[in-house]
Short mmCIF file of C-alpha atoms and ligand atoms in Angstrom, two decimals:
data_model
loop_
_atom_site.label_atom_id
_atom_site.label_comp_id
_atom_site.label_asym_id
_atom_site.label_seq_id
_atom_site.Cartn_x
_atom_site.Cartn_y
_atom_site.Cartn_z
CA UNK A 374 47.89 20.57 -64.18
CA UNK A 375 45.06 22.32 -62.40
CA UNK A 376 42.66 19.43 -62.73
CA UNK A 377 40.23 20.08 -59.90
CA UNK A 378 37.92 22.86 -58.91
CA UNK A 379 38.29 22.08 -55.20
CA UNK A 380 40.00 24.25 -52.64
CA UNK A 381 43.63 23.20 -52.93
CA UNK A 382 46.44 22.93 -50.46
CA UNK A 383 50.06 22.70 -51.59
CA UNK A 384 52.54 20.57 -49.63
CA UNK A 385 56.12 21.47 -50.46
CA UNK A 386 58.18 18.34 -49.90
CA UNK A 387 61.64 18.79 -48.43
CA UNK A 388 62.22 15.05 -48.39
CA UNK A 389 60.81 13.80 -45.11
CA UNK A 390 59.99 10.09 -44.88
CA UNK A 391 56.53 10.98 -43.61
CA UNK A 392 55.38 13.67 -46.06
CA UNK A 393 52.71 11.35 -47.45
CA UNK A 394 51.18 11.18 -43.99
CA UNK A 395 50.54 14.94 -44.08
CA UNK A 396 48.51 14.39 -47.25
CA UNK A 397 46.66 11.50 -45.60
CA UNK A 398 45.69 13.65 -42.60
CA UNK A 399 44.43 16.41 -44.88
CA UNK A 400 42.46 14.11 -47.17
CA UNK A 401 40.81 12.68 -44.04
CA UNK A 402 39.61 16.23 -43.42
CA UNK A 403 38.09 16.34 -46.94
CA UNK A 404 40.79 18.76 -48.06
CA UNK A 405 42.31 18.33 -51.50
CA UNK A 406 46.11 18.56 -51.41
CA UNK A 407 49.09 17.66 -53.55
CA UNK A 408 52.70 16.99 -52.64
CA UNK A 409 55.37 18.56 -54.83
CA UNK A 410 59.15 18.40 -54.40
CA UNK A 411 60.68 21.75 -53.46
CA UNK A 412 62.81 21.75 -56.64
CA UNK A 413 59.64 22.07 -58.76
CA UNK A 414 57.96 24.77 -56.72
CA UNK A 415 58.64 28.09 -58.40
CA UNK A 416 56.37 31.11 -57.98
CA UNK A 417 54.89 30.45 -61.42
CA UNK A 418 54.05 26.97 -60.23
CA UNK A 419 52.46 28.35 -57.05
CA UNK A 420 50.33 30.87 -58.96
CA UNK A 421 49.20 28.18 -61.38
CA UNK A 422 48.40 25.77 -58.54
CA UNK A 423 46.54 28.55 -56.67
CA UNK A 424 46.70 27.03 -53.18
CA UNK A 425 44.50 28.29 -50.39
CA UNK A 426 47.26 27.33 -47.94
CA UNK A 427 50.76 25.87 -48.02
CA UNK A 428 52.55 23.36 -45.79
CA UNK A 429 56.33 22.94 -45.70
CA UNK A 430 57.22 19.34 -44.90
CA UNK A 431 60.11 18.07 -42.81
CA UNK A 432 63.32 16.94 -44.46
CA UNK A 433 66.71 15.37 -43.79
CA UNK A 434 68.97 18.27 -44.79
CA UNK A 435 70.27 21.11 -42.61
CA UNK A 436 69.28 24.68 -43.43
CA UNK A 437 72.72 25.69 -42.13
CA UNK A 438 74.30 23.96 -45.13
CA UNK A 439 74.96 26.10 -48.21
CA UNK A 440 72.69 25.05 -51.05
CA UNK A 441 70.20 23.27 -48.81
CA UNK A 442 66.52 23.27 -49.91
CA UNK A 443 64.45 26.46 -49.66
CA UNK A 444 60.97 27.64 -50.52
CA UNK A 445 60.63 30.39 -53.15
CA UNK A 446 61.15 33.61 -51.15
CA UNK A 447 58.07 35.30 -52.65
CA UNK A 448 55.78 32.62 -51.30
CA UNK A 449 55.82 34.55 -48.02
CA UNK A 450 54.17 37.47 -49.82
CA UNK A 451 51.62 35.34 -51.64
CA UNK A 452 49.10 36.01 -48.90
CA UNK A 453 48.01 32.50 -47.83
CA UNK A 454 48.51 30.73 -44.47
CA UNK A 455 51.69 28.65 -44.22
CA UNK A 456 52.48 25.86 -41.77
CA UNK A 457 56.11 24.76 -41.43
CA UNK A 458 56.93 21.38 -39.94
CA UNK A 459 60.35 20.44 -38.54
CA UNK A 460 62.75 21.22 -41.42
CA UNK A 461 59.89 23.29 -42.87
CA UNK A 462 59.82 25.32 -39.65
CA UNK A 463 63.54 25.93 -39.88
CA UNK A 464 63.33 26.96 -43.55
CA UNK A 465 60.63 29.41 -42.60
CA UNK A 466 62.65 30.93 -39.76
CA UNK A 467 65.83 31.17 -41.81
CA UNK A 468 64.09 32.74 -44.82
CA UNK A 469 62.15 35.21 -42.67
CA UNK A 470 65.15 36.48 -40.69
CA UNK A 471 65.45 34.10 -37.74
CA UNK A 472 68.38 31.78 -36.96
CA UNK A 473 68.92 28.04 -37.03
CA UNK A 474 71.85 26.24 -35.43
CA UNK A 475 73.28 22.76 -35.86
CA UNK A 476 72.21 20.50 -33.00
CA UNK A 477 74.24 19.24 -30.08
CA UNK A 478 73.23 15.71 -29.32
CA UNK A 479 72.77 16.18 -25.57
CA UNK A 480 72.16 18.91 -23.02
CA UNK A 481 69.21 21.23 -22.50
CA UNK A 482 67.86 24.21 -24.43
CA UNK A 483 67.86 23.61 -28.15
CA UNK A 484 69.55 20.33 -28.87
CA UNK A 485 68.93 17.45 -31.22
CA UNK A 486 65.85 15.52 -30.23
CA UNK A 487 64.54 12.19 -31.47
CA UNK A 488 61.39 10.54 -30.18
CA UNK A 489 58.62 11.36 -27.76
CA UNK A 490 58.52 14.79 -26.11
CA UNK A 491 55.97 16.89 -24.26
CA UNK A 492 54.99 20.40 -25.23
CA UNK A 493 53.87 22.96 -22.63
CA UNK A 494 51.53 25.75 -23.81
CA UNK A 495 52.27 29.47 -23.71
CA UNK A 496 49.27 31.71 -24.36
CA UNK A 497 46.43 30.72 -26.68
CA UNK A 498 46.24 30.35 -30.43
CA UNK A 499 43.36 29.19 -32.69
CA UNK A 500 45.73 26.66 -34.26
CA UNK A 501 45.84 24.95 -30.87
CA UNK A 502 42.10 24.69 -30.18
CA UNK A 503 41.48 21.34 -28.54
CA UNK A 504 45.12 21.01 -27.49
CA UNK A 505 46.40 21.12 -23.90
CA UNK A 506 42.96 20.28 -22.48
CA UNK A 507 44.59 17.72 -20.21
CA UNK A 508 47.95 19.38 -19.66
CA UNK A 509 51.04 19.00 -21.83
CA UNK A 510 50.69 17.39 -25.25
CA UNK A 511 52.73 14.43 -26.40
CA UNK A 512 54.48 15.05 -29.72
CA UNK A 513 57.03 13.30 -31.90
CA UNK A 514 60.34 15.10 -32.43
CA UNK A 515 62.96 14.15 -34.97
CA UNK A 516 65.47 16.93 -35.52
CA UNK A 517 69.19 17.57 -35.37
CA UNK A 518 69.17 21.34 -35.87
CA UNK A 519 67.08 23.78 -33.90
CA UNK A 520 65.81 27.32 -34.20
CA UNK A 521 67.93 29.54 -31.99
CA UNK A 522 66.17 32.80 -32.81
CA UNK A 523 62.67 33.18 -34.17
CA UNK A 524 61.95 35.49 -37.10
CA UNK A 525 60.54 38.99 -36.54
CA UNK A 526 56.76 38.92 -36.08
CA UNK A 527 56.73 35.42 -34.53
CA UNK A 528 55.73 34.63 -30.94
CA UNK A 529 56.12 31.44 -28.93
CA UNK A 530 53.04 29.34 -28.12
CA UNK A 531 54.57 26.09 -26.95
CA UNK A 532 57.87 24.88 -25.57
CA UNK A 533 59.43 21.51 -24.86
CA UNK A 534 62.48 20.82 -22.70
CA UNK A 535 64.75 20.65 -25.76
CA UNK A 536 62.81 22.92 -28.11
CA UNK A 537 62.16 26.39 -26.72
CA UNK A 538 60.40 27.19 -30.02
CA UNK A 539 58.29 24.04 -30.34
CA UNK A 540 55.29 26.05 -31.56
CA UNK A 541 55.56 29.58 -32.92
CA UNK A 542 53.28 31.78 -34.99
CA UNK A 543 53.16 35.07 -36.78
CA UNK A 544 49.47 35.71 -36.19
CA UNK A 545 49.25 38.75 -38.45
CA UNK A 546 50.40 36.78 -41.49
CA UNK A 547 48.91 33.42 -40.52
CA UNK A 548 52.31 31.72 -40.50
CA UNK A 549 52.71 28.77 -38.14
CA UNK A 550 55.79 26.73 -37.36
CA UNK A 551 56.17 23.58 -35.30
CA UNK A 552 59.32 21.68 -34.49
CA UNK A 553 57.58 18.31 -34.15
CA UNK A 554 55.68 16.09 -36.61
CA UNK A 555 51.90 16.41 -36.07
CA UNK A 556 51.23 13.96 -38.94
CA UNK A 557 52.62 10.88 -37.22
CA UNK A 558 50.78 8.50 -35.02
CA UNK A 559 53.05 9.33 -32.07
CA UNK A 560 51.63 12.85 -31.93
CA UNK A 561 48.23 11.60 -30.78
CA UNK A 562 46.43 14.94 -31.13
CA UNK A 563 48.19 15.91 -34.36
CA UNK A 564 45.14 15.59 -36.61
CA UNK A 565 43.45 18.35 -34.58
CA UNK A 566 46.25 20.72 -35.42
CA UNK A 567 45.78 20.11 -39.14
CA UNK A 568 42.05 20.51 -38.72
CA UNK A 569 42.52 23.89 -37.03
CA UNK A 570 44.99 24.95 -39.71
CA UNK A 571 42.66 24.20 -42.64
CA UNK A 572 39.71 25.79 -40.81
CA UNK A 573 41.55 29.02 -40.27
CA UNK A 574 42.74 28.91 -43.88
CA UNK A 575 39.07 28.81 -44.93
CA UNK A 576 38.82 25.31 -46.43
CA UNK A 577 35.25 24.14 -46.76
CA UNK A 578 36.08 20.41 -46.80
CA UNK A 579 34.72 19.98 -50.33
CA UNK A 580 36.78 16.89 -51.20
CA UNK A 581 34.15 14.13 -51.18
CA UNK A 582 33.94 10.98 -53.26
CA UNK A 583 30.56 12.00 -54.65
CA UNK A 584 32.06 15.25 -55.92
CA UNK A 585 35.12 13.44 -57.22
CA UNK A 586 33.01 10.95 -59.14
CA UNK A 587 31.05 13.72 -60.91
CA UNK A 588 34.15 15.70 -61.67
CA UNK A 589 36.06 12.71 -63.05
CA UNK A 590 33.16 11.69 -65.27
CA UNK A 591 33.17 15.14 -66.84
CA UNK A 592 36.93 15.09 -67.15
CA UNK A 593 37.00 11.65 -68.82
CA UNK A 594 34.32 12.75 -71.30
CA UNK A 595 36.27 15.91 -72.10
CA UNK A 596 39.53 14.01 -72.53
CA UNK A 597 38.22 11.10 -74.59
CA UNK A 598 35.53 12.77 -76.72
CA UNK A 599 34.07 10.14 -79.05
CA UNK A 600 37.23 8.00 -79.15
CA UNK A 601 37.67 4.49 -77.80
CA UNK A 602 39.41 3.41 -74.60
CA UNK A 603 40.97 0.05 -73.71
CA UNK A 604 41.36 -0.99 -70.11
CA UNK A 605 43.32 -3.96 -68.79
CA UNK A 606 41.32 -5.63 -66.03
CA UNK A 607 43.12 -7.73 -63.47
CA UNK A 608 40.23 -8.34 -61.12
CA UNK A 609 41.97 -6.17 -58.54
CA UNK A 610 40.30 -3.17 -56.91
CA UNK A 611 42.20 -0.41 -58.74
CA UNK A 612 41.63 -1.50 -62.32
CA UNK A 613 38.03 -2.46 -61.51
CA UNK A 614 37.18 0.92 -60.01
CA UNK A 615 38.88 2.69 -62.91
CA UNK A 616 36.92 0.60 -65.44
CA UNK A 617 33.55 1.18 -63.78
CA UNK A 618 34.13 4.91 -63.50
CA UNK A 619 35.19 5.18 -67.13
CA UNK A 620 32.24 3.05 -68.19
CA UNK A 621 29.93 5.40 -66.34
CA UNK A 622 31.46 8.28 -68.29
CA UNK A 623 31.65 6.86 -71.82
CA UNK A 624 29.67 3.58 -71.86
CA UNK A 625 30.42 1.39 -74.85
CA UNK A 626 33.40 3.44 -75.96
CA UNK A 627 35.22 1.40 -73.31
CA UNK A 628 36.37 -2.17 -73.89
CA UNK A 629 38.09 -4.11 -71.13
CA UNK A 630 40.66 -6.80 -71.77
CA UNK A 631 41.02 -9.45 -69.09
CA UNK A 632 44.13 -11.54 -69.66
CA UNK A 633 43.67 -14.92 -68.03
CA UNK A 634 47.18 -16.34 -67.71
CA UNK A 635 46.04 -19.53 -66.07
CA UNK A 636 47.61 -18.43 -62.80
CA UNK A 637 44.47 -17.13 -61.12
CA UNK A 638 42.81 -18.42 -57.97
CA UNK A 639 39.90 -20.83 -57.85
CA UNK A 640 36.87 -19.47 -59.77
CA UNK A 641 38.51 -16.06 -60.11
CA UNK A 642 38.21 -15.78 -63.89
CA UNK A 643 34.51 -16.63 -63.84
CA UNK A 644 33.85 -14.15 -61.03
CA UNK A 645 35.60 -11.30 -62.84
CA UNK A 646 33.92 -12.01 -66.15
CA UNK A 647 30.44 -12.34 -64.68
CA UNK A 648 30.79 -9.24 -62.56
CA UNK A 649 31.84 -6.99 -65.42
CA UNK A 650 29.98 -8.52 -68.30
CA UNK A 651 26.74 -9.52 -66.58
CA UNK A 652 26.41 -7.01 -63.73
CA UNK A 653 27.93 -3.93 -65.27
CA UNK A 654 27.29 -4.65 -68.91
CA UNK A 655 30.83 -3.65 -69.79
CA UNK A 656 32.25 -4.88 -73.11
CA UNK A 657 34.86 -7.39 -72.12
CA UNK A 658 37.35 -9.52 -73.99
CA UNK A 659 38.16 -12.57 -71.86
CA UNK A 660 41.51 -13.61 -73.26
CA UNK A 661 42.05 -17.16 -72.07
CA UNK A 662 45.76 -17.50 -72.74
CA UNK A 663 46.57 -20.09 -70.10
CA UNK A 664 47.94 -22.58 -72.65
CA UNK A 665 50.41 -20.00 -73.90
CA UNK A 666 51.59 -18.86 -70.45
CA UNK A 667 51.83 -22.32 -68.89
CA UNK A 668 53.56 -23.63 -72.01
CA UNK A 669 56.25 -20.95 -71.86
CA UNK A 670 56.67 -21.46 -68.13
CA UNK A 671 57.10 -25.19 -68.51
CA UNK A 672 60.37 -26.34 -66.95
CA UNK A 673 61.28 -22.88 -65.63
CA UNK A 674 62.14 -22.68 -61.96
CA UNK A 675 64.12 -19.46 -61.52
CA UNK A 676 61.94 -16.76 -59.91
CA UNK A 677 63.21 -13.86 -62.02
CA UNK A 678 62.96 -15.87 -65.25
CA UNK A 679 59.38 -16.78 -64.40
CA UNK A 680 58.50 -13.16 -63.68
CA UNK A 681 60.13 -11.94 -66.90
CA UNK A 682 58.36 -14.55 -69.05
CA UNK A 683 55.00 -13.60 -67.57
CA UNK A 684 55.62 -9.85 -67.86
CA UNK A 685 56.66 -10.07 -71.51
CA UNK A 686 53.85 -12.43 -72.55
CA UNK A 687 51.33 -10.28 -70.76
CA UNK A 688 52.30 -7.25 -72.80
CA UNK A 689 52.30 -9.22 -76.08
CA UNK A 690 48.94 -10.78 -75.39
CA UNK A 691 47.36 -7.57 -74.20
CA UNK A 692 48.58 -5.83 -77.32
CA UNK A 693 47.29 -8.60 -79.59
CA UNK A 694 43.79 -8.32 -78.14
CA UNK A 695 43.85 -4.55 -77.94
CA UNK A 696 44.73 -4.42 -81.64
CA UNK A 697 41.38 -6.03 -82.41
CA UNK A 698 39.58 -2.99 -81.04
CA UNK A 699 39.27 -0.63 -83.97
CA UNK A 700 40.38 2.93 -83.45
CA UNK A 701 41.31 2.79 -79.78
CA UNK A 702 43.30 5.85 -78.86
CA UNK A 703 43.42 5.62 -75.09
CA UNK A 704 44.63 3.12 -72.52
CA UNK A 705 43.08 3.28 -69.05
CA UNK A 706 45.24 2.51 -66.03
CA UNK A 707 44.48 2.32 -62.34
CA UNK A 708 47.54 4.37 -61.35
CA UNK A 709 47.27 5.70 -57.79
CA UNK A 710 48.63 8.85 -56.18
CA UNK A 711 51.51 7.17 -54.31
CA UNK A 712 52.83 5.98 -57.71
CA UNK A 713 52.67 9.52 -59.05
CA UNK A 714 54.30 11.47 -56.24
CA UNK A 715 57.74 12.39 -57.37
CA UNK A 716 59.94 11.73 -54.41
CA UNK A 717 62.77 13.96 -53.27
CA UNK A 718 65.84 11.77 -53.63
CA UNK A 719 68.95 12.72 -51.74
CA UNK A 720 70.92 9.57 -52.37
CA UNK A 721 70.35 9.84 -56.12
CA UNK A 722 71.31 6.22 -56.69
CA UNK A 723 68.91 3.61 -57.99
CA UNK A 724 67.73 1.14 -55.38
CA UNK A 725 68.45 -2.54 -55.75
CA UNK A 726 65.86 -4.57 -57.64
CA UNK A 727 64.56 -7.21 -55.27
CA UNK A 728 61.94 -8.50 -57.69
CA UNK A 729 61.13 -7.31 -61.19
CA UNK A 730 57.51 -6.25 -61.04
CA UNK A 731 55.02 -7.36 -63.55
CA UNK A 732 53.05 -4.44 -64.91
CA UNK A 733 52.01 -2.91 -68.19
CA UNK A 734 54.55 -0.08 -67.99
CA UNK A 735 55.82 0.81 -71.43
CA UNK A 736 52.66 -0.38 -73.17
CA UNK A 737 51.21 3.06 -73.94
CA UNK A 738 54.38 4.18 -75.77
CA UNK A 739 54.68 0.88 -77.60
CA UNK A 740 51.10 1.02 -78.79
CA UNK A 741 51.00 4.77 -79.37
CA UNK A 742 48.15 5.23 -76.88
CA UNK A 743 47.33 8.14 -74.63
CA UNK A 744 46.64 7.45 -70.97
CA UNK A 745 43.42 7.81 -69.01
CA UNK A 746 44.21 7.57 -65.30
CA UNK A 747 41.16 8.60 -63.30
CA UNK A 748 42.61 7.44 -59.95
CA UNK A 749 45.92 9.22 -60.09
CA UNK A 750 44.88 11.72 -57.43
CA UNK A 751 43.72 9.06 -54.96
CA UNK A 752 45.21 7.04 -52.15
CA UNK A 753 44.28 3.37 -51.85
CA UNK A 754 41.62 3.86 -49.19
CA UNK A 755 40.08 6.64 -51.29
CA UNK A 756 39.86 4.22 -54.23
CA UNK A 757 37.93 1.89 -51.96
CA UNK A 758 35.63 4.75 -50.95
CA UNK A 759 35.10 5.58 -54.62
CA UNK A 760 34.36 1.90 -55.29
CA UNK A 761 31.67 1.99 -52.61
CA UNK A 762 30.32 5.21 -54.12
CA UNK A 763 30.10 3.40 -57.48
CA UNK A 764 28.19 0.52 -55.89
CA UNK A 765 30.87 -2.18 -55.97
CA UNK A 766 30.13 -4.93 -53.43
CA UNK A 767 31.95 -4.48 -50.12
CA UNK A 768 33.36 -7.99 -50.33
CA UNK A 769 35.00 -7.08 -53.61
CA UNK A 770 36.37 -3.74 -52.42
CA UNK A 771 37.99 -5.30 -49.36
CA UNK A 772 39.77 -8.04 -51.31
CA UNK A 773 43.40 -8.70 -50.46
CA UNK A 774 45.94 -7.58 -53.08
CA UNK A 775 46.89 -10.23 -55.63
CA UNK A 776 50.16 -10.01 -57.55
CA UNK A 777 50.27 -9.67 -61.34
CA UNK A 778 52.24 -12.93 -61.84
CA UNK A 779 49.54 -14.67 -59.80
CA UNK A 780 50.04 -18.17 -58.49
CA UNK A 781 53.34 -18.51 -60.38
CA UNK A 782 55.14 -16.82 -57.50
CA UNK A 783 53.29 -18.95 -54.93
CA UNK A 784 54.54 -22.10 -56.53
CA UNK A 785 58.31 -21.95 -55.90
CA UNK A 786 60.30 -23.93 -58.44
CA UNK A 787 58.69 -25.49 -61.51
CA UNK A 788 55.05 -24.83 -62.21
CA UNK A 789 52.80 -27.70 -63.29
CA UNK A 790 49.08 -27.76 -63.85
CA UNK A 791 48.74 -30.45 -61.19
CA UNK A 792 50.48 -28.29 -58.61
CA UNK A 793 48.39 -25.26 -59.57
CA UNK A 794 45.19 -27.27 -59.10
CA UNK A 795 46.27 -28.43 -55.64
CA UNK A 796 47.31 -24.89 -54.74
CA UNK A 797 43.93 -23.45 -55.80
CA UNK A 798 42.04 -25.91 -53.64
CA UNK A 799 44.26 -25.38 -50.59
CA UNK A 800 44.10 -21.61 -50.97
CA UNK A 801 40.29 -21.69 -51.18
CA UNK A 802 40.06 -23.70 -47.94
CA UNK A 803 42.49 -21.38 -46.16
CA UNK A 804 40.65 -18.22 -47.20
CA UNK A 805 37.35 -19.83 -46.26
CA UNK A 806 38.76 -20.54 -42.79
CA UNK A 807 39.95 -16.95 -42.43
CA UNK A 808 36.55 -15.59 -43.46
CA UNK A 809 34.67 -17.98 -41.19
CA UNK A 810 36.75 -16.84 -38.23
CA UNK A 811 36.07 -13.18 -39.10
CA UNK A 812 39.76 -12.42 -39.66
CA UNK A 813 39.80 -11.49 -43.35
CA UNK A 814 39.67 -7.72 -42.86
CA UNK A 815 42.38 -7.72 -40.20
CA UNK A 816 44.83 -9.28 -42.61
CA UNK A 817 46.59 -7.44 -45.44
CA UNK A 818 47.18 -10.55 -47.49
CA UNK A 819 46.80 -14.29 -46.97
CA UNK A 820 47.58 -17.14 -49.32
CA UNK A 821 48.93 -20.65 -49.60
CA UNK A 822 52.24 -21.47 -51.29
CA UNK A 823 52.78 -25.00 -52.53
CA UNK A 824 56.33 -26.08 -51.73
CA UNK A 825 58.62 -27.89 -54.17
CA UNK A 826 58.98 -30.76 -51.78
CA UNK A 827 57.01 -33.91 -51.07
CA UNK A 828 56.89 -35.46 -47.65
CA UNK A 829 55.88 -38.77 -46.19
CA UNK A 830 52.70 -39.04 -44.16
CA UNK A 831 50.23 -41.57 -42.96
CA UNK A 832 46.51 -41.41 -43.56
CA UNK A 833 44.25 -44.21 -42.38
CA UNK A 834 46.46 -47.26 -42.72
CA UNK A 835 48.29 -46.04 -45.75
CA UNK A 836 51.50 -44.20 -46.49
CA UNK A 837 51.19 -40.89 -48.36
CA UNK A 838 53.86 -39.06 -50.30
CA UNK A 839 52.41 -35.66 -51.12
CA UNK A 840 53.27 -31.97 -51.25
CA UNK A 841 53.92 -29.75 -48.27
CA UNK A 842 52.41 -26.27 -48.31
CA UNK A 843 53.04 -23.06 -46.41
CA UNK A 844 50.34 -20.73 -45.17
CA UNK A 845 51.18 -17.04 -45.28
CA UNK A 846 49.24 -14.20 -43.66
CA UNK A 847 50.61 -10.75 -42.99
CA UNK A 848 49.52 -7.41 -41.64
CA UNK A 849 50.86 -4.34 -43.41
CA UNK A 850 50.00 -0.74 -44.20
CA UNK A 851 51.40 -0.52 -47.70
CA UNK A 852 53.10 -3.83 -48.49
CA UNK A 853 56.54 -2.28 -47.97
CA UNK A 854 56.97 -3.82 -44.54
CA UNK A 855 54.90 -6.58 -42.99
CA UNK A 856 54.44 -8.72 -39.90
CA UNK A 857 53.16 -12.26 -39.86
CA UNK A 858 49.64 -12.56 -38.50
CA UNK A 859 49.47 -14.09 -34.99
CA UNK A 860 46.86 -16.82 -35.56
CA UNK A 861 45.97 -18.92 -32.55
CA UNK A 862 47.23 -22.51 -32.45
CA UNK A 863 43.59 -23.64 -32.56
CA UNK A 864 43.03 -21.79 -35.81
CA UNK A 865 46.22 -23.17 -37.35
CA UNK A 866 45.46 -26.70 -36.21
CA UNK A 867 41.91 -26.58 -37.53
CA UNK A 868 43.06 -25.14 -40.87
CA UNK A 869 45.82 -27.74 -41.30
CA UNK A 870 43.33 -30.54 -40.63
CA UNK A 871 40.84 -29.12 -43.13
CA UNK A 872 43.47 -28.68 -45.86
CA UNK A 873 44.85 -32.21 -45.42
CA UNK A 874 41.38 -33.74 -45.33
CA UNK A 875 39.85 -31.70 -48.13
CA UNK A 876 42.72 -31.23 -50.56
CA UNK A 877 44.10 -34.23 -52.30
CA UNK A 878 47.83 -33.88 -52.86
CA UNK A 879 48.85 -32.14 -49.62
CA UNK A 880 49.86 -34.03 -46.52
CA UNK A 881 51.79 -31.42 -44.54
CA UNK A 882 50.98 -27.81 -43.62
CA UNK A 883 53.44 -25.25 -42.26
CA UNK A 884 52.94 -21.62 -41.17
CA UNK A 885 55.40 -18.99 -42.37
CA UNK A 886 56.32 -16.65 -39.50
CA UNK A 887 58.79 -14.43 -41.36
CA UNK A 888 58.26 -10.69 -41.29
CA UNK A 889 59.27 -8.30 -44.10
CA UNK A 890 62.09 -7.47 -43.98
CA UNK A 891 63.95 -9.82 -43.94
CA UNK A 892 61.43 -11.90 -45.92
CA UNK A 893 59.18 -10.62 -48.68
CA UNK A 894 55.42 -11.12 -48.68
CA UNK A 895 55.41 -13.45 -51.67
CA UNK A 896 57.69 -16.47 -51.73
CA UNK A 897 59.23 -15.51 -55.07
P1 LIG B 2218 56.74 -8.60 -51.89
O1 LIG B 2218 56.69 -10.07 -52.20
O2 LIG B 2218 57.70 -7.87 -52.79
O3 LIG B 2218 55.30 -8.05 -52.24
O4 LIG B 2218 56.99 -8.34 -50.44
C1 LIG B 2218 54.81 -6.79 -51.84
C2 LIG B 2218 53.40 -6.63 -52.39
O5 LIG B 2218 53.45 -6.57 -53.82
C3 LIG B 2218 52.71 -7.62 -54.39
N1 LIG B 2218 53.48 -8.07 -55.56
C4 LIG B 2218 53.17 -7.73 -56.82
N2 LIG B 2218 52.13 -7.01 -57.33
N3 LIG B 2218 52.99 -7.35 -59.49
C5 LIG B 2218 52.05 -6.85 -58.67
O6 LIG B 2218 51.09 -6.24 -59.15
C6 LIG B 2218 54.05 -8.07 -59.07
O7 LIG B 2218 54.88 -8.51 -59.84
C7 LIG B 2218 54.13 -8.28 -57.66
N4 LIG B 2218 55.03 -8.94 -56.87
C8 LIG B 2218 54.60 -8.79 -55.58
C9 LIG B 2218 52.61 -8.67 -53.31
O8 LIG B 2218 51.48 -9.51 -53.52
C10 LIG B 2218 52.49 -7.80 -52.08
O9 LIG B 2218 51.18 -7.29 -51.92
#
């Protein structure tokens, strides 16, 4: 498990919705950290992980409840600084001999508190360097219970009207506890607090992309030896960065398979092939399987059926081409850290499937391959930084996400080649407009969907009866929620005119102003 030689920080996750943000703040400080659910954190685990500091996250439970989550008691004797946040603060107090009480919802002095609050300083503490320079600090509180008595050895360094123990510390042992969430945006100076914490814990900030690249290259070489690796390329940022990194490590032992399902955007297949084959000299199988995919999709209009057909064919086709590579023992995947973090689930129940996702899950077992996942410690923006480090063009790194099933899910109802051709042209004009207006990087994802409806129009002196299309553009942080992008009417008008003039087959343009939820980003 101990895969890196960096200074390491352990985040014990008690189930807060925002634990990942703690990791984000720390990675921004060039500190390597990992999130692990409290159930997995035994003292053996801690010793093996060898953290230089530990953070206890927030969480939804109440420490007053029997059987509620705890940290291993001996962690307090392990000798490294600990920072407890919200529920983490309460765990710390309870385990070290203080008291926590269930919250009253109103009234002063230790009640439940949700939302913005202001903390007033008491005394000085290195953890708070750079805080309180302009008076009280705004923080974000979200707690039902509260600490009613701090543990022996702790002193108070900040109070808020409803949290007399907003900031406490045991200076001798380097234990710190805050009732609020410094990792969220609504605690504007929160990053400073993390910075002070890692400084006083002695982190050197050695987590850089240059160092990561070197370390991963060594690790890939050690893992793979002289064996062969197959990598599925989608043209997206993650699989591309993974492929280039692996190629740098093992050269021609890597073969990439690019499955072209005929559902890609205009010129996309050519761009991917020329970038990898010509620019990077990577061995690449361009599997043009569009006949097969479009044939199987013929006459299908149900979204889930379409997704399932594509997912299954993709695996079959990938396997067929991979089988032609003699002696491959490894499959490379662009898995990222958010996919790896095991979440603390309190509900226990499976969530409803909104859409079955197309991916190559299950392939490694089916093909008897071992996995190479050089990005599994990285967040998305770190993958982009690594891509820059590896010399990928900025325009490529900043590309909007593109779904595995491709244009199939942007063509509601039946898919035909004619519709796909129209869609490709319209999408190219739309993206060109967005780039020309300098909006591309402000938008998470933008695309055109061709609608299963034809409408009457008039062009010149003639009647037209062509397809309607919908433009979609959203802002988002992670694709889980999204807002529609507020284009100006001028932009929309200009874009509609260009699409109708330049794309034969479309005579009506609409703009989709649905957010997610209740909509989804893709139409199917
Ligand atoms: P939805 O439509 O569910 O999309 O709001 C959220 C994000 O996921 C992308 N997406 C997919 N990506 N395989 C993928 O690799 C899929 O099957 C798939 N379906 C949706 C979508 O483009 C958006 O970024």
